[in-house]
Amino acid sequence: GAVVSQHPSWVICKSGTSVKIECRSLDFQATTMFWYRQFPKQSLMLMATSNEGSKATYEQGVEKDKFLINHASLTLSTLTVTSAHPEDSSFYICSARDPLGQGNQPQHFGDGTRLSIL
Amino acid sequence: AQKVTQAQTEISVVEKEDVTLDCVYETRDTTYYLFWYKQPPSGELVFLIRRNSFDEQNEISGRYSWNFQKSTSSFNFTITASQVVDSAVYFCALNTGTASKLTFGTGTRLQVTL
């Protein structure tokens, strides 16, 4: 089945550093990937839609200069949290759109990245 | 705009009890898809089911069953004979259009105890 790999699983870093999270579709090509953020005990909120070869589309209220998204290939999208601060600590989940809709799933999710900024 | 409401924030049951998780959705689109996902404590999202707006047949998969009623815009999820391993947060989600954007409900945290 379609698999999405997200790396790293955990990140702990100091305030002010930049953190890059990778999302890879392992056995299918994903022209569209999505980045979600989930605060503790809350729902998943879509941050942006990542389109291969073009600029990402950000949801209202998400700072595009803060959360840099690059989708340079059909199997890889990256999210970089720039100058991270404690309020950026969250669980970040990516998903990749499967154009074939395998298994009735329009999106296949990575396992998430738990980001903690000290 | 799309909206998904899961009114039950937390549910606690004893093992072997049946439990129903409610989901109510709002959309103006006539074609849409509804989903249920399970998120265990480890955090990953586990896909459970997809239902399209033209298929109101209820579905059963093992101990899981789903009741889709367009008349009340509801897509409820029942776990029969609950087990401790069912403890997780369950999300209902809605997708319309070709962009595959998912709108998630706020989730229901299910705690199953011995």
mmCIF file of C-alpha atoms in Angstrom:
data_model
loop_
_atom_site.group_PDB
_atom_site.id
_atom_site.type_symbol
_atom_site.label_atom_id
_atom_site.label_comp_id
_atom_site.label_asym_id
_atom_site.label_seq_id
_atom_site.Cartn_x
_atom_site.Cartn_y
_atom_site.Cartn_z
ATOM 1 C CA GLY A 1 0.000 0.000 0.000
ATOM 2 C CA ALA A 2 0.899 3.646 -0.296
ATOM 3 C CA VAL A 3 3.365 4.769 2.355
ATOM 4 C CA VAL A 4 4.430 8.195 3.490
ATOM 5 C CA SER A 5 7.593 8.581 5.494
ATOM 6 C CA GLN A 6 8.070 11.600 7.745
ATOM 7 C CA HIS A 7 11.374 12.462 9.342
ATOM 8 C CA PRO A 8 12.381 13.148 12.035
ATOM 9 C CA SER A 9 9.897 11.733 14.519
ATOM 10 C CA TRP A 10 11.105 13.915 17.378
ATOM 11 C CA VAL A 11 12.983 17.170 17.466
ATOM 12 C CA ILE A 12 14.107 19.103 20.515
ATOM 13 C CA CYS A 13 16.006 22.276 19.873
ATOM 14 C CA LYS A 14 16.805 25.674 21.271
ATOM 15 C CA SER A 15 14.754 28.744 20.603
ATOM 16 C CA GLY A 16 15.916 30.640 17.532
ATOM 17 C CA THR A 17 17.049 27.667 15.494
ATOM 18 C CA SER A 18 15.480 26.479 12.272
ATOM 19 C CA VAL A 19 14.091 22.994 11.945
ATOM 20 C CA LYS A 20 13.464 21.072 8.748
ATOM 21 C CA ILE A 21 10.910 18.268 8.514
ATOM 22 C CA GLU A 22 10.832 15.948 5.511
ATOM 23 C CA CYS A 23 7.836 14.176 4.032
ATOM 24 C CA ARG A 24 8.378 11.488 1.413
ATOM 25 C CA SER A 25 5.965 9.396 -0.581
ATOM 26 C CA LEU A 26 7.724 6.065 -0.860
ATOM 27 C CA ASP A 27 5.847 4.175 -3.535
ATOM 28 C CA PHE A 28 3.821 6.740 -5.410
ATOM 29 C CA GLN A 29 4.255 10.177 -6.889
ATOM 30 C CA ALA A 30 2.566 12.952 -5.032
ATOM 31 C CA THR A 31 2.041 16.207 -6.869
ATOM 32 C CA THR A 32 0.244 17.530 -3.825
ATOM 33 C CA MET A 33 1.201 17.213 -0.195
ATOM 34 C CA PHE A 34 -0.345 18.770 2.881
ATOM 35 C CA TRP A 35 1.095 20.002 6.158
ATOM 36 C CA TYR A 36 -0.954 19.951 9.326
ATOM 37 C CA ARG A 37 -0.276 21.158 12.838
ATOM 38 C CA GLN A 38 -1.829 19.676 15.933
ATOM 39 C CA PHE A 39 -1.546 21.262 19.371
ATOM 40 C CA PRO A 40 -2.066 19.029 22.427
ATOM 41 C CA LYS A 41 -5.601 17.757 22.736
ATOM 42 C CA GLN A 42 -6.680 19.648 19.658
ATOM 43 C CA SER A 43 -7.600 18.765 16.119
ATOM 44 C CA LEU A 44 -5.452 18.757 13.031
ATOM 45 C CA MET A 45 -5.338 22.136 11.377
ATOM 46 C CA LEU A 46 -4.243 22.437 7.779
ATOM 47 C CA MET A 47 -1.313 24.816 7.470
ATOM 48 C CA ALA A 48 -0.581 24.680 3.784
ATOM 49 C CA THR A 49 -0.934 22.755 0.565
ATOM 50 C CA SER A 50 2.367 21.938 -1.076
ATOM 51 C CA ASN A 51 2.368 21.662 -4.859
ATOM 52 C CA GLU A 52 5.273 20.136 -6.751
ATOM 53 C CA GLY A 53 7.099 22.722 -8.791
ATOM 54 C CA SER A 54 5.143 25.711 -7.557
ATOM 55 C CA LYS A 55 4.603 27.811 -4.476
ATOM 56 C CA ALA A 56 2.716 26.411 -1.548
ATOM 57 C CA THR A 57 -0.752 27.644 -0.719
ATOM 58 C CA TYR A 58 -1.016 28.732 2.896
ATOM 59 C CA GLU A 59 -4.144 28.739 5.008
ATOM 60 C CA GLN A 60 -5.301 31.963 6.554
ATOM 61 C CA GLY A 61 -3.278 32.942 9.587
ATOM 62 C CA VAL A 62 -0.236 30.816 8.744
ATOM 63 C CA GLU A 63 2.942 32.844 8.256
ATOM 64 C CA LYS A 64 4.567 31.760 5.014
ATOM 65 C CA ASP A 65 7.879 33.347 5.975
ATOM 66 C CA LYS A 66 7.847 31.411 9.213
ATOM 67 C CA PHE A 67 6.912 28.062 7.743
ATOM 68 C CA LEU A 68 8.842 27.534 4.529
ATOM 69 C CA ILE A 69 7.603 24.776 2.294
ATOM 70 C CA ASN A 70 9.539 23.285 -0.581
ATOM 71 C CA HIS A 71 8.193 20.601 -2.897
ATOM 72 C CA ALA A 72 11.022 20.145 -5.350
ATOM 73 C CA SER A 73 10.233 16.614 -6.447
ATOM 74 C CA LEU A 74 7.237 14.359 -6.845
ATOM 75 C CA THR A 75 8.187 12.390 -3.758
ATOM 76 C CA LEU A 76 9.503 14.972 -1.324
ATOM 77 C CA SER A 77 8.127 17.997 0.464
ATOM 78 C CA THR A 78 9.915 19.786 3.277
ATOM 79 C CA LEU A 79 8.644 22.108 5.975
ATOM 80 C CA THR A 80 11.170 24.410 7.609
ATOM 81 C CA VAL A 81 10.192 26.169 10.789
ATOM 82 C CA THR A 82 12.425 29.223 10.796
ATOM 83 C CA SER A 83 13.650 30.870 13.994
ATOM 84 C CA ALA A 84 11.521 28.520 16.036
ATOM 85 C CA HIS A 85 10.146 29.648 19.388
ATOM 86 C CA PRO A 86 8.422 27.749 22.192
ATOM 87 C CA GLU A 87 4.980 28.619 20.804
ATOM 88 C CA ASP A 88 5.904 26.663 17.658
ATOM 89 C CA SER A 89 6.134 23.495 19.705
ATOM 90 C CA SER A 90 3.534 21.171 18.276
ATOM 91 C CA PHE A 91 2.899 17.940 16.430
ATOM 92 C CA TYR A 92 3.362 18.391 12.695
ATOM 93 C CA ILE A 93 1.861 15.857 10.303
ATOM 94 C CA CYS A 94 2.270 15.667 6.569
ATOM 95 C CA SER A 95 0.159 13.840 4.065
ATOM 96 C CA ALA A 96 0.483 13.094 0.393
ATOM 97 C CA ARG A 97 -2.323 13.036 -2.081
ATOM 98 C CA ASP A 98 -2.539 9.779 -3.923
ATOM 99 C CA PRO A 99 -3.775 10.531 -7.441
ATOM 100 C CA LEU A 100 -4.935 6.939 -7.818
ATOM 101 C CA GLY A 101 -6.871 7.074 -4.572
ATOM 102 C CA GLN A 102 -5.544 3.749 -3.445
ATOM 103 C CA GLY A 103 -7.570 2.072 -0.703
ATOM 104 C CA ASN A 104 -10.203 4.804 -0.718
ATOM 105 C CA GLN A 105 -7.797 7.232 0.849
ATOM 106 C CA PRO A 106 -7.342 10.596 -0.798
ATOM 107 C CA GLN A 107 -4.378 11.279 1.444
ATOM 108 C CA HIS A 108 -1.786 9.084 3.083
ATOM 109 C CA PHE A 109 -0.388 10.424 6.329
ATOM 110 C CA GLY A 110 3.095 10.384 7.737
ATOM 111 C CA ASP A 111 3.594 9.386 11.349
ATOM 112 C CA GLY A 112 4.158 12.965 12.444
ATOM 113 C CA THR A 113 6.971 14.986 13.962
ATOM 114 C CA ARG A 114 6.867 16.090 17.551
ATOM 115 C CA LEU A 115 8.660 19.420 17.784
ATOM 116 C CA SER A 116 9.720 20.835 21.127
ATOM 117 C CA ILE A 117 11.390 24.229 21.310
ATOM 118 C CA LEU A 118 13.156 25.014 24.552
ATOM 119 C CA ALA B 1 -17.546 26.432 4.022
ATOM 120 C CA GLN B 2 -17.219 22.962 5.444
ATOM 121 C CA LYS B 3 -17.544 22.088 9.089
ATOM 122 C CA VAL B 4 -17.345 18.902 11.116
ATOM 123 C CA THR B 5 -18.665 18.733 14.654
ATOM 124 C CA GLN B 6 -17.817 16.054 17.151
ATOM 125 C CA ALA B 7 -19.731 17.100 20.226
ATOM 126 C CA GLN B 8 -18.307 14.410 22.477
ATOM 127 C CA THR B 9 -14.944 15.547 23.755
ATOM 128 C CA GLU B 10 -14.182 12.511 25.883
ATOM 129 C CA ILE B 11 -15.885 9.194 26.446
ATOM 130 C CA SER B 12 -14.937 6.623 29.022
ATOM 131 C CA VAL B 13 -16.297 3.072 28.912
ATOM 132 C CA VAL B 14 -15.535 -0.240 30.478
ATOM 133 C CA GLU B 15 -14.201 -2.981 28.270
ATOM 134 C CA LYS B 16 -16.854 -4.934 26.369
ATOM 135 C CA GLU B 17 -19.277 -2.048 26.367
ATOM 136 C CA ASP B 18 -20.553 -0.708 23.050
ATOM 137 C CA VAL B 19 -19.809 2.926 22.306
ATOM 138 C CA THR B 20 -20.997 5.318 19.600
ATOM 139 C CA LEU B 21 -19.013 8.334 18.482
ATOM 140 C CA ASP B 22 -21.071 11.081 16.911
ATOM 141 C CA CYS B 23 -20.170 13.169 13.884
ATOM 142 C CA VAL B 24 -22.237 15.914 12.280
ATOM 143 C CA TYR B 25 -21.068 17.696 9.158
ATOM 144 C CA GLU B 26 -21.978 20.768 7.162
ATOM 145 C CA THR B 27 -21.351 21.346 3.484
ATOM 146 C CA ARG B 28 -23.127 22.899 0.549
ATOM 147 C CA ASP B 29 -21.577 20.500 -1.904
ATOM 148 C CA THR B 30 -23.662 17.610 -3.155
ATOM 149 C CA THR B 31 -20.623 15.436 -3.709
ATOM 150 C CA TYR B 32 -18.427 14.880 -0.712
ATOM 151 C CA TYR B 33 -16.593 12.214 1.236
ATOM 152 C CA LEU B 34 -16.616 11.435 4.917
ATOM 153 C CA PHE B 35 -13.867 9.717 6.848
ATOM 154 C CA TRP B 36 -13.020 8.348 10.230
ATOM 155 C CA TYR B 37 -9.455 8.222 11.517
ATOM 156 C CA LYS B 38 -8.013 6.785 14.704
ATOM 157 C CA GLN B 39 -5.097 8.485 16.437
ATOM 158 C CA PRO B 40 -3.534 6.304 19.142
ATOM 159 C CA PRO B 41 -1.230 7.833 21.782
ATOM 160 C CA SER B 42 1.751 7.320 19.483
ATOM 161 C CA GLY B 43 0.295 10.010 17.233
ATOM 162 C CA GLU B 44 -0.023 8.480 13.791
ATOM 163 C CA LEU B 45 -3.328 8.689 11.971
ATOM 164 C CA VAL B 46 -4.932 5.385 11.095
ATOM 165 C CA PHE B 47 -7.488 5.430 8.302
ATOM 166 C CA LEU B 48 -10.677 3.560 9.194
ATOM 167 C CA ILE B 49 -13.266 4.266 6.531
ATOM 168 C CA ARG B 50 -14.350 6.473 3.659
ATOM 169 C CA ARG B 51 -17.935 6.997 2.603
ATOM 170 C CA ASN B 52 -19.115 9.053 -0.352
ATOM 171 C CA SER B 53 -22.234 11.172 -0.312
ATOM 172 C CA PHE B 54 -24.102 8.931 -2.712
ATOM 173 C CA ASP B 55 -23.692 5.801 -0.675
ATOM 174 C CA GLU B 56 -25.836 5.746 2.431
ATOM 175 C CA GLN B 57 -25.388 2.083 3.087
ATOM 176 C CA ASN B 58 -24.257 1.341 6.579
ATOM 177 C CA GLU B 59 -21.041 -0.564 6.869
ATOM 178 C CA ILE B 60 -19.737 -3.125 9.279
ATOM 179 C CA SER B 61 -16.129 -4.184 9.621
ATOM 180 C CA GLY B 62 -15.534 -6.542 12.490
ATOM 181 C CA ARG B 63 -16.392 -4.702 15.698
ATOM 182 C CA TYR B 64 -16.709 -1.391 13.852
ATOM 183 C CA SER B 65 -19.843 -0.106 12.192
ATOM 184 C CA TRP B 66 -20.808 3.192 10.629
ATOM 185 C CA ASN B 67 -24.201 4.811 10.235
ATOM 186 C CA PHE B 68 -24.429 7.470 7.530
ATOM 187 C CA GLN B 69 -27.632 9.516 7.416
ATOM 188 C CA LYS B 70 -27.786 12.387 4.947
ATOM 189 C CA SER B 71 -31.129 13.540 6.351
ATOM 190 C CA THR B 72 -29.431 14.487 9.608
ATOM 191 C CA SER B 73 -25.956 15.110 8.143
ATOM 192 C CA SER B 74 -24.498 12.565 10.479
ATOM 193 C CA PHE B 75 -21.885 9.869 10.138
ATOM 194 C CA ASN B 76 -21.710 8.032 13.441
ATOM 195 C CA PHE B 77 -19.222 5.354 14.394
ATOM 196 C CA THR B 78 -19.980 2.466 16.737
ATOM 197 C CA ILE B 79 -17.484 0.156 18.362
ATOM 198 C CA THR B 80 -19.033 -3.053 19.624
ATOM 199 C CA ALA B 81 -17.534 -4.887 22.576
ATOM 200 C CA SER B 82 -14.859 -2.247 23.100
ATOM 201 C CA GLN B 83 -11.321 -3.239 24.023
ATOM 202 C CA VAL B 84 -8.518 -1.415 25.788
ATOM 203 C CA VAL B 85 -6.661 -1.196 22.470
ATOM 204 C CA ASP B 86 -9.498 0.941 21.135
ATOM 205 C CA SER B 87 -8.387 3.748 23.429
ATOM 206 C CA ALA B 88 -7.445 6.623 21.152
ATOM 207 C CA VAL B 89 -8.675 9.889 19.735
ATOM 208 C CA TYR B 90 -11.067 9.427 16.859
ATOM 209 C CA PHE B 91 -11.478 12.065 14.187
ATOM 210 C CA CYS B 92 -14.267 12.472 11.705
ATOM 211 C CA ALA B 93 -13.288 14.358 8.544
ATOM 212 C CA LEU B 94 -14.914 15.792 5.444
ATOM 213 C CA ASN B 95 -13.521 16.227 1.948
ATOM 214 C CA THR B 96 -15.170 18.021 -0.938
ATOM 215 C CA GLY B 97 -13.928 18.823 -4.408
ATOM 216 C CA THR B 98 -10.844 17.605 -6.172
ATOM 217 C CA ALA B 99 -8.272 19.326 -3.985
ATOM 218 C CA SER B 100 -8.472 16.567 -1.395
ATOM 219 C CA LYS B 101 -8.367 19.056 1.454
ATOM 220 C CA LEU B 102 -9.664 17.468 4.607
ATOM 221 C CA THR B 103 -11.618 19.289 7.272
ATOM 222 C CA PHE B 104 -11.283 17.533 10.597
ATOM 223 C CA GLY B 105 -13.614 17.544 13.551
ATOM 224 C CA THR B 106 -12.241 18.308 16.990
ATOM 225 C CA GLY B 107 -11.947 14.642 17.837
ATOM 226 C CA THR B 108 -13.374 12.384 20.520
ATOM 227 C CA ARG B 109 -11.009 10.879 23.056
ATOM 228 C CA LEU B 110 -12.113 7.342 23.899
ATOM 229 C CA GLN B 111 -10.822 5.706 27.045
ATOM 230 C CA VAL B 112 -11.552 2.023 27.476
ATOM 231 C CA THR B 113 -10.740 0.596 30.888
ATOM 232 C CA LEU B 114 -10.743 -2.910 32.308
#
